[in-house]
Tab-separated table of C-alpha atoms and ligand atoms in Angstrom:
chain	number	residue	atom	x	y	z
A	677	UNK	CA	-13.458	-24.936	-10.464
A	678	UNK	CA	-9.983	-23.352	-9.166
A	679	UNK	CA	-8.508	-21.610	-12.780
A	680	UNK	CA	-5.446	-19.303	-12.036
A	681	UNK	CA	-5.178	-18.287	-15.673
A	682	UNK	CA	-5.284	-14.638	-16.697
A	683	UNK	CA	-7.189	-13.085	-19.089
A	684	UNK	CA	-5.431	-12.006	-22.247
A	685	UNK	CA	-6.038	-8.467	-20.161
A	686	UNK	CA	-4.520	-8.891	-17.088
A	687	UNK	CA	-1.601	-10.404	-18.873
A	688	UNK	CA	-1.219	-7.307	-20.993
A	689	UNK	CA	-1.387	-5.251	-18.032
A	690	UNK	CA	0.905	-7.116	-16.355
A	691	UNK	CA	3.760	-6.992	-19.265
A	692	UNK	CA	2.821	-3.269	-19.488
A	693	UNK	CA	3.887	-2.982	-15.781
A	694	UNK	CA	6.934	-4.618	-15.862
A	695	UNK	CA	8.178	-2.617	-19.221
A	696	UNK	CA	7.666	0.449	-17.290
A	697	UNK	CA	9.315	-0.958	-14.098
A	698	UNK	CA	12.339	-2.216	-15.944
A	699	UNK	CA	12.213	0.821	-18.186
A	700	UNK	CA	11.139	3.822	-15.904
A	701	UNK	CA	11.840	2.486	-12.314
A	702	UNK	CA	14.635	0.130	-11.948
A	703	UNK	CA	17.837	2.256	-13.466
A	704	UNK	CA	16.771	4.809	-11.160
A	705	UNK	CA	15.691	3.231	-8.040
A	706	UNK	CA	18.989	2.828	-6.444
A	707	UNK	CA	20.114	6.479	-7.153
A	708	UNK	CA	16.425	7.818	-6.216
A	709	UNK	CA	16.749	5.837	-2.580
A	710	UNK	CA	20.079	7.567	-1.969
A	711	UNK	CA	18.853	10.548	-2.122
A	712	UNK	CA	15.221	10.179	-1.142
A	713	UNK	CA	14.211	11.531	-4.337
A	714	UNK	CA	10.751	12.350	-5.056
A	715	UNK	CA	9.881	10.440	-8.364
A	716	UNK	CA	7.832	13.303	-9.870
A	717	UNK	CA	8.892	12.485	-13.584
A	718	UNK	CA	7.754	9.015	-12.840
A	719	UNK	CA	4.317	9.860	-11.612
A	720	UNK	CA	3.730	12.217	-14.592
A	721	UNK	CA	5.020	9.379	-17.074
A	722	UNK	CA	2.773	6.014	-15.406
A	723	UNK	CA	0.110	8.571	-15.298
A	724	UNK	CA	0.336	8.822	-19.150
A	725	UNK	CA	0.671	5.362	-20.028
A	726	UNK	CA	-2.193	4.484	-17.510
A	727	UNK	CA	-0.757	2.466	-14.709
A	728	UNK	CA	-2.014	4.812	-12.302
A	729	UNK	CA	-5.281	4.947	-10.220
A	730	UNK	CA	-6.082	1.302	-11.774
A	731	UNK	CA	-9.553	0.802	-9.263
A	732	UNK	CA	-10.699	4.688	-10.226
A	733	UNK	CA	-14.320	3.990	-11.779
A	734	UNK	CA	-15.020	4.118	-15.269
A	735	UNK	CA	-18.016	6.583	-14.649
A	736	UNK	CA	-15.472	9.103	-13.487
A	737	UNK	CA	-12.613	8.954	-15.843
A	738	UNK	CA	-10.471	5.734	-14.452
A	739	UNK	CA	-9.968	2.155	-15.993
A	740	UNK	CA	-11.727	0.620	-13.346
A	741	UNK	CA	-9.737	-2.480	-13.256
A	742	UNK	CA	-10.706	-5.524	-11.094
A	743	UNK	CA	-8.798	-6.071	-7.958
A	744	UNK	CA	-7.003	-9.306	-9.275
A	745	UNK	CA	-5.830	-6.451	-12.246
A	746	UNK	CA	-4.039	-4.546	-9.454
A	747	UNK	CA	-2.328	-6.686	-7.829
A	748	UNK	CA	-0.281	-7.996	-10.827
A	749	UNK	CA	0.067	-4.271	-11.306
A	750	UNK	CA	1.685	-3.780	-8.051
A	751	UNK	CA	3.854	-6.697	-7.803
A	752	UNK	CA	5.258	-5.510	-11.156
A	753	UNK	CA	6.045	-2.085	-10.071
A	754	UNK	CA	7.212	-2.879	-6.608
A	755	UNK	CA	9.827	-5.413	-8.608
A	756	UNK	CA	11.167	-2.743	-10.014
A	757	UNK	CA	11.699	-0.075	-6.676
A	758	UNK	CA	8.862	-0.350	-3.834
A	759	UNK	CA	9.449	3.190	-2.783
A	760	UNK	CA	8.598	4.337	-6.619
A	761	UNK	CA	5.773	1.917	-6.628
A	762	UNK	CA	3.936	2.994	-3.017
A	763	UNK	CA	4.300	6.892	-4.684
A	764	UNK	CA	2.219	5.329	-7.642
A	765	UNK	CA	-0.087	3.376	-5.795
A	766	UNK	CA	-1.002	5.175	-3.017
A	767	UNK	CA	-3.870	6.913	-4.074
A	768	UNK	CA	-5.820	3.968	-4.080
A	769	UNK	CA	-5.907	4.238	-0.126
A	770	UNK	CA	-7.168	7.904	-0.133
A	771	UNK	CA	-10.014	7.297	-3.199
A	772	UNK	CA	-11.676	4.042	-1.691
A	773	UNK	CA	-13.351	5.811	0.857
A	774	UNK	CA	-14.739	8.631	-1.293
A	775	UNK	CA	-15.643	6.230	-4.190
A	776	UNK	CA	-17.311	3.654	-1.101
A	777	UNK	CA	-19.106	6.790	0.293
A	778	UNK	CA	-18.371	10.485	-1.052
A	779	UNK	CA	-21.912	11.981	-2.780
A	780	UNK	CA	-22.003	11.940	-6.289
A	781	UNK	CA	-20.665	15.319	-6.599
A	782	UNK	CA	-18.185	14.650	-4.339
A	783	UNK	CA	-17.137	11.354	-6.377
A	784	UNK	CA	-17.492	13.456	-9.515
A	785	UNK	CA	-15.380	16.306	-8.468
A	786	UNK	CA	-12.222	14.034	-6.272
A	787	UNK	CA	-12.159	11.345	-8.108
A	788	UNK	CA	-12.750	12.976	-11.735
A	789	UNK	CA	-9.304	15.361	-10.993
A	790	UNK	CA	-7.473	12.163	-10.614
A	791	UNK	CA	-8.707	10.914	-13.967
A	792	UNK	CA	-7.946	14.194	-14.970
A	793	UNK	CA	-4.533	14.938	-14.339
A	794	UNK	CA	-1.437	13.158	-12.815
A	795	UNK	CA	-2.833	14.463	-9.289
A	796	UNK	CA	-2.486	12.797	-5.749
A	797	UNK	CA	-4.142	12.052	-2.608
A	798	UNK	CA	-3.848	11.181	0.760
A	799	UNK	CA	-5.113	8.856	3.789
A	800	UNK	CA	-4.727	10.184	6.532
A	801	UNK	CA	-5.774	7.882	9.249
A	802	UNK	CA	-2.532	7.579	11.848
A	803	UNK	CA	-2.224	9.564	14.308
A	804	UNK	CA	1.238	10.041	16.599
A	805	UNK	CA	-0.503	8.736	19.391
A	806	UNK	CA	-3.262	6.524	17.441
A	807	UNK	CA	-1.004	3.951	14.993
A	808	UNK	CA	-3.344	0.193	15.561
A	809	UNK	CA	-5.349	1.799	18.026
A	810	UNK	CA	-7.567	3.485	15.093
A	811	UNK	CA	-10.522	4.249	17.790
A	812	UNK	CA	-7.497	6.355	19.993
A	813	UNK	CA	-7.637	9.020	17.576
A	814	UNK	CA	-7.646	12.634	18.949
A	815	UNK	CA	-8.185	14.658	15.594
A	816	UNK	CA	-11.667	16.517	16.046
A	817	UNK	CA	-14.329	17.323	13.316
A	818	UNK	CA	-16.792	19.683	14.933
A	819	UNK	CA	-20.067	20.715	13.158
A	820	UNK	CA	-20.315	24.810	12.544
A	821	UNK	CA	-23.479	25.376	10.588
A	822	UNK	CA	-22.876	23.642	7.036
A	823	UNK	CA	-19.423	23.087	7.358
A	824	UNK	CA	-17.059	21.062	9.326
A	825	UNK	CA	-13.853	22.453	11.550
A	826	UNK	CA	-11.274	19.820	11.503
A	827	UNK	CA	-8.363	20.106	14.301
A	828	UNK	CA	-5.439	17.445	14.438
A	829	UNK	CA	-2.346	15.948	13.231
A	830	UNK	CA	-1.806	13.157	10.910
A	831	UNK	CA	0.892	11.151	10.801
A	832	UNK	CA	3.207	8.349	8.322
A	833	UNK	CA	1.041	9.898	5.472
A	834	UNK	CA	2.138	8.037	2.185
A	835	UNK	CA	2.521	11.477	-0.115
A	836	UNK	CA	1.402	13.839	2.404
A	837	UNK	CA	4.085	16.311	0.704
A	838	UNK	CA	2.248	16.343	-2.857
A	839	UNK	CA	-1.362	15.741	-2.341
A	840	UNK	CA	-3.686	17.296	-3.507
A	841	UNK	CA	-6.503	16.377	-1.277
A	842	UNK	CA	-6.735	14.295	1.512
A	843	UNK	CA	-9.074	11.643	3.070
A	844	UNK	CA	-9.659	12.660	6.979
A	845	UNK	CA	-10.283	10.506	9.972
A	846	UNK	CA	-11.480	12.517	12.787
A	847	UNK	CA	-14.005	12.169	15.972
A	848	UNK	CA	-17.367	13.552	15.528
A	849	UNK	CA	-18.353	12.306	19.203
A	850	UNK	CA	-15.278	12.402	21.045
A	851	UNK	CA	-16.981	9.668	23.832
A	852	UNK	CA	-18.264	7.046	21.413
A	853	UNK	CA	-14.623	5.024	20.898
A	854	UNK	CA	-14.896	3.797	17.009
A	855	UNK	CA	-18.490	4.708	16.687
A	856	UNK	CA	-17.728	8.553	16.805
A	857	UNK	CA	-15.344	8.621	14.331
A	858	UNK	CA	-16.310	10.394	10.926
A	859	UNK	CA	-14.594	10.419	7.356
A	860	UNK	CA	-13.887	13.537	5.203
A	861	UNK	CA	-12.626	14.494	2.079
A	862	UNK	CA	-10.497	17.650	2.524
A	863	UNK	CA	-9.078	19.717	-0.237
A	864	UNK	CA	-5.301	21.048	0.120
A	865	UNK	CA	-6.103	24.457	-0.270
A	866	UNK	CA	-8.974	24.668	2.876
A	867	UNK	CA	-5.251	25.072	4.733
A	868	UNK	CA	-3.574	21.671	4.828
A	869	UNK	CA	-0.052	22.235	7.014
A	870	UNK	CA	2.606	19.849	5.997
A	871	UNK	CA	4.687	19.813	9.050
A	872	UNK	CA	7.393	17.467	8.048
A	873	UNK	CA	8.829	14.755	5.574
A	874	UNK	CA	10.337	12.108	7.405
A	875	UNK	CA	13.525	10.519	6.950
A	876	UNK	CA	13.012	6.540	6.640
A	877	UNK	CA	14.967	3.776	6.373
A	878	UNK	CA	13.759	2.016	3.621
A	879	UNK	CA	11.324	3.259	0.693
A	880	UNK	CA	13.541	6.312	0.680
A	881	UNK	CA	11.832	7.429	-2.686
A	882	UNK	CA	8.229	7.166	-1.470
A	883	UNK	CA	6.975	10.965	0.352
A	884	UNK	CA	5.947	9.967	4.185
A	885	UNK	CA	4.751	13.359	5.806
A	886	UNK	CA	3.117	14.544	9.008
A	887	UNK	CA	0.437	17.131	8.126
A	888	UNK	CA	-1.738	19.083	10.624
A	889	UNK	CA	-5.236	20.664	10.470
A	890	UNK	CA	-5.686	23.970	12.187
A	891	UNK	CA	-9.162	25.169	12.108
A	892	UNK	CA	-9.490	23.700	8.446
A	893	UNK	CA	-13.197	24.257	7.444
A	894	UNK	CA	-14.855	22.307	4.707
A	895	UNK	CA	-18.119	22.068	3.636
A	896	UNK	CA	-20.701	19.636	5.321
A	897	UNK	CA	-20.901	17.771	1.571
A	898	UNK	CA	-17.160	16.976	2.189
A	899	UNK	CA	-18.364	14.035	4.640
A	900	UNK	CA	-17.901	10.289	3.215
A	901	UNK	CA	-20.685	8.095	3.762
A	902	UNK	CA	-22.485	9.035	7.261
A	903	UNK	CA	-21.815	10.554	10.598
A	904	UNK	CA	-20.098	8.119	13.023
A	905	UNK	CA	-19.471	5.805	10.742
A	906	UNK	CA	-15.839	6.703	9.141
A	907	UNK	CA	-14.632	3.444	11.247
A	908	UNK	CA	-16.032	1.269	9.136
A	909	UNK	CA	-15.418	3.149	6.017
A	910	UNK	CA	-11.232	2.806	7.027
A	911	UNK	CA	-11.757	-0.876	7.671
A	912	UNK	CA	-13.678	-1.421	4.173
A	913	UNK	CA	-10.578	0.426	2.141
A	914	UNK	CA	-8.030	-1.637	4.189
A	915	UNK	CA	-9.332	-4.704	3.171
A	916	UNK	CA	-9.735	-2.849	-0.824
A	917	UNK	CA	-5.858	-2.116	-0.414
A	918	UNK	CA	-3.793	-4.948	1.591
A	919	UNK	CA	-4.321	-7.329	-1.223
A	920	UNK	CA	-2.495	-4.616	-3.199
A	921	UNK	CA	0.261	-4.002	-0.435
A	922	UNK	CA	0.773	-7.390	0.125
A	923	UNK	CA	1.338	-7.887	-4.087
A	924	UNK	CA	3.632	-5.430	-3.417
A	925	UNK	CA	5.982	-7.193	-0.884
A	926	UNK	CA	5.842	-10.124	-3.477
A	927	UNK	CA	7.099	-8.014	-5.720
A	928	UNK	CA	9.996	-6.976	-3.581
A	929	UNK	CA	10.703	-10.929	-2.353
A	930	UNK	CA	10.598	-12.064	-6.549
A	931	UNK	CA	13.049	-8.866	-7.003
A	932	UNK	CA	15.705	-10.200	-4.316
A	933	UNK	CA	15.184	-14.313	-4.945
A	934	UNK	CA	16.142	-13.258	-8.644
A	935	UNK	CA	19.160	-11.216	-7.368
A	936	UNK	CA	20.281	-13.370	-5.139
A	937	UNK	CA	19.802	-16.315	-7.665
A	938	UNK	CA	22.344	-14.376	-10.361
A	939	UNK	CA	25.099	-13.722	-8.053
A	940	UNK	CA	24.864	-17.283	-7.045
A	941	UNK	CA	25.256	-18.560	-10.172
A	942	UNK	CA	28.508	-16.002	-10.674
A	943	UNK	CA	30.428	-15.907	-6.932
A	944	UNK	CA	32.759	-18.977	-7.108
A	945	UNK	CA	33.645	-20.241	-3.340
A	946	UNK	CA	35.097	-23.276	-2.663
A	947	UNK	CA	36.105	-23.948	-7.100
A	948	UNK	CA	32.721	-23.679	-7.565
A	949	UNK	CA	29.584	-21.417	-8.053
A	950	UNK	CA	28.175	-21.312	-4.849
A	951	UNK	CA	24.702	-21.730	-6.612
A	952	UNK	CA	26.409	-25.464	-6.588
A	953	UNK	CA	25.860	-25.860	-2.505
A	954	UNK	CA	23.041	-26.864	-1.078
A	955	UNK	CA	23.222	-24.475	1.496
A	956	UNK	CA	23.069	-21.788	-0.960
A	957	UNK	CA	20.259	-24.142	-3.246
A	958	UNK	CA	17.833	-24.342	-0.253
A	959	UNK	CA	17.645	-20.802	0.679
A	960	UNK	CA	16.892	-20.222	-2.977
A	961	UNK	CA	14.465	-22.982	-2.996
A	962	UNK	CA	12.489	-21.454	0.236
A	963	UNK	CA	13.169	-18.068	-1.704
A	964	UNK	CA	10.961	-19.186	-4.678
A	965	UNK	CA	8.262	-21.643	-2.368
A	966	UNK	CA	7.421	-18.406	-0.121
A	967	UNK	CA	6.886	-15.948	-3.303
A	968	UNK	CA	4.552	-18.552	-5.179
A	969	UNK	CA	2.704	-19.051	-1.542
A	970	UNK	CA	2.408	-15.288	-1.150
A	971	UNK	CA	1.129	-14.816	-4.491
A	972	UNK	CA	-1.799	-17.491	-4.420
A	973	UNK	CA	-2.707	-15.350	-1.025
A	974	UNK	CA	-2.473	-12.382	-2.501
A	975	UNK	CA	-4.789	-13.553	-5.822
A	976	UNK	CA	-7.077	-15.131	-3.372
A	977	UNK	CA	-7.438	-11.865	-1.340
A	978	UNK	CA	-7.691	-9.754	-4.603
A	979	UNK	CA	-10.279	-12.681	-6.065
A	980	UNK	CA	-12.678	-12.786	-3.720
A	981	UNK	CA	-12.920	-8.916	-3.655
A	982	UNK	CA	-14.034	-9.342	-7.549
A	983	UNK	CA	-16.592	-11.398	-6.505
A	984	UNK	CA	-17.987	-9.142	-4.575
A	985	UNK	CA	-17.058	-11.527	-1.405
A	986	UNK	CA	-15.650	-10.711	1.882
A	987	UNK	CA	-11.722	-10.950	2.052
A	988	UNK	CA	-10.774	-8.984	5.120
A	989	UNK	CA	-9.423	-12.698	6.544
A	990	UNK	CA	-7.958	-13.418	3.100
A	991	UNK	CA	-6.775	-9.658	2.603
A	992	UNK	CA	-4.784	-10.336	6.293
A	993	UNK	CA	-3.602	-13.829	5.487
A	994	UNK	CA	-1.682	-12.116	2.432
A	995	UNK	CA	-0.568	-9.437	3.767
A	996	UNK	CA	0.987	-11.040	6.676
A	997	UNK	CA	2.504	-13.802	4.912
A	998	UNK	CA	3.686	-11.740	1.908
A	999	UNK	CA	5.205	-8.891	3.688
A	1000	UNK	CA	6.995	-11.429	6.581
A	1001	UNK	CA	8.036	-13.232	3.357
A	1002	UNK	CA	9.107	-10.863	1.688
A	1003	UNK	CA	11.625	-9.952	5.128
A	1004	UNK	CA	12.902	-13.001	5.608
A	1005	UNK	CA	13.760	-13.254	1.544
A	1006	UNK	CA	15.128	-10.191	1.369
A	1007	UNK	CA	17.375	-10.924	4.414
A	1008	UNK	CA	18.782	-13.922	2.869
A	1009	UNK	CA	19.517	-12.637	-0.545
A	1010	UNK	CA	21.726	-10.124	1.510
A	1011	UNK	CA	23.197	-13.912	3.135
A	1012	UNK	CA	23.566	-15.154	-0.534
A	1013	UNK	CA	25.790	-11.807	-1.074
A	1014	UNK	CA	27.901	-12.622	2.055
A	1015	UNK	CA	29.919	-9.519	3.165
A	1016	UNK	CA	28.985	-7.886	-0.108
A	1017	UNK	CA	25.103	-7.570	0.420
A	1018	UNK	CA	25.851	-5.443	3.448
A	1019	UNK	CA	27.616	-2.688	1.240
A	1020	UNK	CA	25.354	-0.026	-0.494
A	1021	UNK	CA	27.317	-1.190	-4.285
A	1022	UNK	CA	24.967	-4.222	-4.417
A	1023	UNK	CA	21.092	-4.079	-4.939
A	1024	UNK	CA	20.211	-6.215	-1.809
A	1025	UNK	CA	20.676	-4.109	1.332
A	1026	UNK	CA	17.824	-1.731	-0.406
A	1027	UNK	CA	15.202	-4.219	-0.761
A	1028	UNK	CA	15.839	-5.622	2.954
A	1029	UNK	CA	15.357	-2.210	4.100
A	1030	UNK	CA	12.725	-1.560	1.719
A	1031	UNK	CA	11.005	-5.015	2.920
A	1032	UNK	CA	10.380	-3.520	6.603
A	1033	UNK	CA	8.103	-1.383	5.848
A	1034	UNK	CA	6.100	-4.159	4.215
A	1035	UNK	CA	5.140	-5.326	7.712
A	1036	UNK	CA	4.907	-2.196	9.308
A	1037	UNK	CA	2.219	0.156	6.991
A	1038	UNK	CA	-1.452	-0.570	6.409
A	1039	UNK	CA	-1.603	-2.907	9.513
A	1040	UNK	CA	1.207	-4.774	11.203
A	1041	UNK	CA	1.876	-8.159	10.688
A	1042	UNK	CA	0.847	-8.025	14.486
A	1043	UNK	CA	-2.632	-6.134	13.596
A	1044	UNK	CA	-2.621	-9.196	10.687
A	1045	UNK	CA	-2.722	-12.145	13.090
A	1046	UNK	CA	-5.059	-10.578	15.720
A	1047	UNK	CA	-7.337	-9.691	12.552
A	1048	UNK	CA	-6.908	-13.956	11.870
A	1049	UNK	CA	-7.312	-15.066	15.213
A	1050	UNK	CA	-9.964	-13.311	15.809
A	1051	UNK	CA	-11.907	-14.550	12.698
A	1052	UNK	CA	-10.513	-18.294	13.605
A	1053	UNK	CA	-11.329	-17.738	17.307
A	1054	UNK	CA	-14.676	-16.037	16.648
A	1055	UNK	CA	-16.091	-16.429	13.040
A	1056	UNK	CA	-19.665	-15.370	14.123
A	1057	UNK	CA	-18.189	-11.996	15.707
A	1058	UNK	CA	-16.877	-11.318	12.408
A	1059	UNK	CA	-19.326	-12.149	10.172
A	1060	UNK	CA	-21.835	-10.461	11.707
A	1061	UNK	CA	-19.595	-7.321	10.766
A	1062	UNK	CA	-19.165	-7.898	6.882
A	1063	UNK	CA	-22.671	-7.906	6.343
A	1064	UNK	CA	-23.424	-5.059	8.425
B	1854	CAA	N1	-15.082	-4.503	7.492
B	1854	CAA	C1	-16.226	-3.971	8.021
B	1854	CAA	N2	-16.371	-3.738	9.353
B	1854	CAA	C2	-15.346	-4.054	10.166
B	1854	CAA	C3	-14.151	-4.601	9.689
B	1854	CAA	C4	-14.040	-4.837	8.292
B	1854	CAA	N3	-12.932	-5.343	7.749
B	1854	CAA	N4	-13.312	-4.780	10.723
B	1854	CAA	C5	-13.958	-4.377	11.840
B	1854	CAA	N5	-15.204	-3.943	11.488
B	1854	CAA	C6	-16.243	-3.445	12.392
B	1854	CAA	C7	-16.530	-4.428	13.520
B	1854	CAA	O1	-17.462	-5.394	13.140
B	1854	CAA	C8	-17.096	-3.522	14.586
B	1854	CAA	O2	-18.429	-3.205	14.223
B	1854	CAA	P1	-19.559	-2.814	15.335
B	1854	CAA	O3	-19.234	-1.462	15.831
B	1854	CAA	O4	-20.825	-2.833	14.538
B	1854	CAA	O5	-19.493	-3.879	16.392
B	1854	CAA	C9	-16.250	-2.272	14.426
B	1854	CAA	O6	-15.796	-2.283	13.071
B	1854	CAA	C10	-15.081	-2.241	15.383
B	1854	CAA	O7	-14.293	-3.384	15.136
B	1854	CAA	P2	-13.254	-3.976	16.202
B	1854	CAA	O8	-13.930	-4.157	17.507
B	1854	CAA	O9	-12.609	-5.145	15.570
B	1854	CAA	O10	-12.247	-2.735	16.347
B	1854	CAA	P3	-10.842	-2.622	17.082
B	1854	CAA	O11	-10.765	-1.298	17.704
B	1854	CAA	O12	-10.578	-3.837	17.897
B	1854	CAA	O13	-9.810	-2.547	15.834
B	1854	CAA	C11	-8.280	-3.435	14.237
B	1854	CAA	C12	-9.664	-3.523	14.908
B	1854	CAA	C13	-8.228	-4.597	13.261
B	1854	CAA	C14	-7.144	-3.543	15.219
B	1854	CAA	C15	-8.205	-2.096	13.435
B	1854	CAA	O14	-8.187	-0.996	14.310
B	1854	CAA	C16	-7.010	-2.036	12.509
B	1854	CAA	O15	-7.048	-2.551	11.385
B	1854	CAA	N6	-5.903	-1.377	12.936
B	1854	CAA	C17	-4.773	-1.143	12.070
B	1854	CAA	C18	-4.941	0.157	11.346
B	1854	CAA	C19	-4.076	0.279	10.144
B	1854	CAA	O16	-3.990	-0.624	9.303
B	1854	CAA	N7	-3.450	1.449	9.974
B	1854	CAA	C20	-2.661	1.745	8.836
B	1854	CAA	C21	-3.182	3.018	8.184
B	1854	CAA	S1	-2.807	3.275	6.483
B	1854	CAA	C22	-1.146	3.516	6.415
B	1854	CAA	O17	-0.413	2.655	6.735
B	1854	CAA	C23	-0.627	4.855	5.952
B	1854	CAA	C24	-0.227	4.969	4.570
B	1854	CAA	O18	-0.295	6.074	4.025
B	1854	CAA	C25	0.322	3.805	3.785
């Protein structure tokens, strides 16, 4: 049986997100991507009501929500400013890995501050060199005794400014491609450098920092599941958080169909609305068919994950549809506007710049379709992976 109906939970959850996005997020959005404010208060505040860290365990402090639970949690708060809701999100990235393979002290002590207190982290996979090319990393973890010295730079790191600890990618066998790279769990304080916030154009609210290690030493405990296999580790939280990412660019696609849909209905061209012309009707009509097909992709992806199932071609289908979706919507609300949706007085020209990013982070939309034709080209390849 096929049921798309929520529980009486999820549906609370998701009302609870969109009060606090129309609440909390939208009247500031616009003013906070101006000035590429950090949304501090925000945090502090979804923190308190709960919408924060939704996939954090129960046995450490957090809700732990289903995946399905998150995703209408995401949409919801990307509707309201994507920027504000990758800030809020993002520490979903940076606590898979620990929660799929950090030691139980480990789990107890990372994840626990996050239940804790309105605290971040970071994943800090990218390098400035090493973007889809994961395996090209250069960052170094070497082995001293019973601690670790990591050496590199990290770079696009969602928060990298305000974390308070970080999840590391970084070779432990500098000749062994993906099977010498190793994850970590590093605190800020071992000496974290935050080199610089970057300047973006879109998501102007979210933090996106390059951060360096310089002879950082943690202890050997700080290492996520085992040696040489971090590769795997990164792969397993992607396909954890691109159903998320991807709810999120259907949450920016639902925010401009319903803003281009209003000003249709009000700019008169022509003696008449110009929600009257079919021109105008059918890019509202493919508007509306590509959110509801991005959704079902994105509840699929987030679905099958609650089954305890393999999504990582589900998890790419979404994320690739939803964020190129969520482009191409966002581009024709500012179309609907005319002249007007290309001047910073009207909401549209955010989320088109805000969409971008959508199919840039967490994998292309390029690193999508080779993940899908690889699984349609080679199924066996790939299956012989998920159950490794
Ligand atoms: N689950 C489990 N294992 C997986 C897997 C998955 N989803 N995908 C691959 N693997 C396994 C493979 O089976 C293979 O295993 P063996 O060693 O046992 O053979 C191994 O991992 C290597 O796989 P590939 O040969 O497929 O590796 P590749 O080098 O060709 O890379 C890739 C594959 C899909 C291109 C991958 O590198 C990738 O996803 N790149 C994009 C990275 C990305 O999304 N970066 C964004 C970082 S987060 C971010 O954006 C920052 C932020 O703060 C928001």
């Amino acid at each position: 049986m096929v049921d798309f109906t929520l529980s009486d939970e999820q549906k609370d959850l998701r009302e609870l997100a969109h009060d606090f996005a129309a609440k909390e997020i939208r009247p500031v959005a616009w003013e906070y991507d101006r000035e590429s404010t950090w949304p501090q208060e925000i945090v502090e505040k979804a923190w308190e009501v709960g919408l924060m860290n939704p996939h954090l365990p129960e046995e450490y402090g957090g809700p732990g929500l289903d995946y399905l639970s998150g995703c209408l949690l995401e949409e919801e708060l990307a509707w309201g400013c994507s920027g504000i809701g990758t800030s809020l999100t993002c520490n979903g990235l940076a606590l898979a890995p620990v929660a799929l393979g950090g030691s139980e002290e480990i789990k107890r002590h990372y994840l626990g501050m996050l239940a804790e207190e309105p605290k971040l982290a970071s994943f800090c996979l990218t390098e400035p060199d090493a973007g889809s090319d994961v395996s090209g990393m250069r960052t170094t973890a070497v082995r001293k005794g019973s601690s670790y010295v990591i050496n590199g730079t990290k770079t696009f790191i969602t928060n990298g400014s305000h974390a308070d600890w970080y999840t590391v990618y970084a070779k432990t066998d500098m000749d062994a491609g993906h099977k010498g790279i190793s994850a970590f769990v590093v605190p800020r304080e071992a000496g974290v450098t935050v080199d610089k916030k970057e300047d973006k154009l879109g998501q102007r609210a979210s933090d996106t920092a390059m951060v360096s290690f310089h002879d950082v030493e943690i202890p050997a405990e700080n290492l996520l599941g085992e040696e040489n296999k971090g590769f795997k580790l990164a792969m397993m939280t992607l396909d954890r958080t691109r159903p998320g990412v991807a709810a999120m660019a259907v949450g920016i696609g639902r925010a401009a169909m319903e803003f281009a849909s209003d000003y249709a209905k009000e700019r008169v061209q022509f003696g008449v609305p110009i929600a009257m012309h079919q021109a105008i009707q059918f890019m509202i009509a493919d508007m509306a068919t590509k959110v509801e097909a991005a959704r079902l992709l994105v509840w699929q992806s987030g679905a099958l994950l609650d089954q305890g199932k393999r999504n990582t071609l589900a998890c790419s289908h979404a994320k690739r549809f939803a964020a190129d979706s969520a482009m191409e919507i966002a581009t024709d609300a500012v179309q609907v506007y005319g002249g007007y949706g290309f001047i910073k007085d009207y909401p549209v020209e955010k989320l088109m710049r805000d969409a971008k990013i959508m199919q840039l982070y967490e994998g292309t939309s390029q690193i999508q379709r080779l993940v899908i034709a690889r699984e349609v080209l080679m199924p066996r390849r790939v299956t012989e992976a998920a159950t490794a």
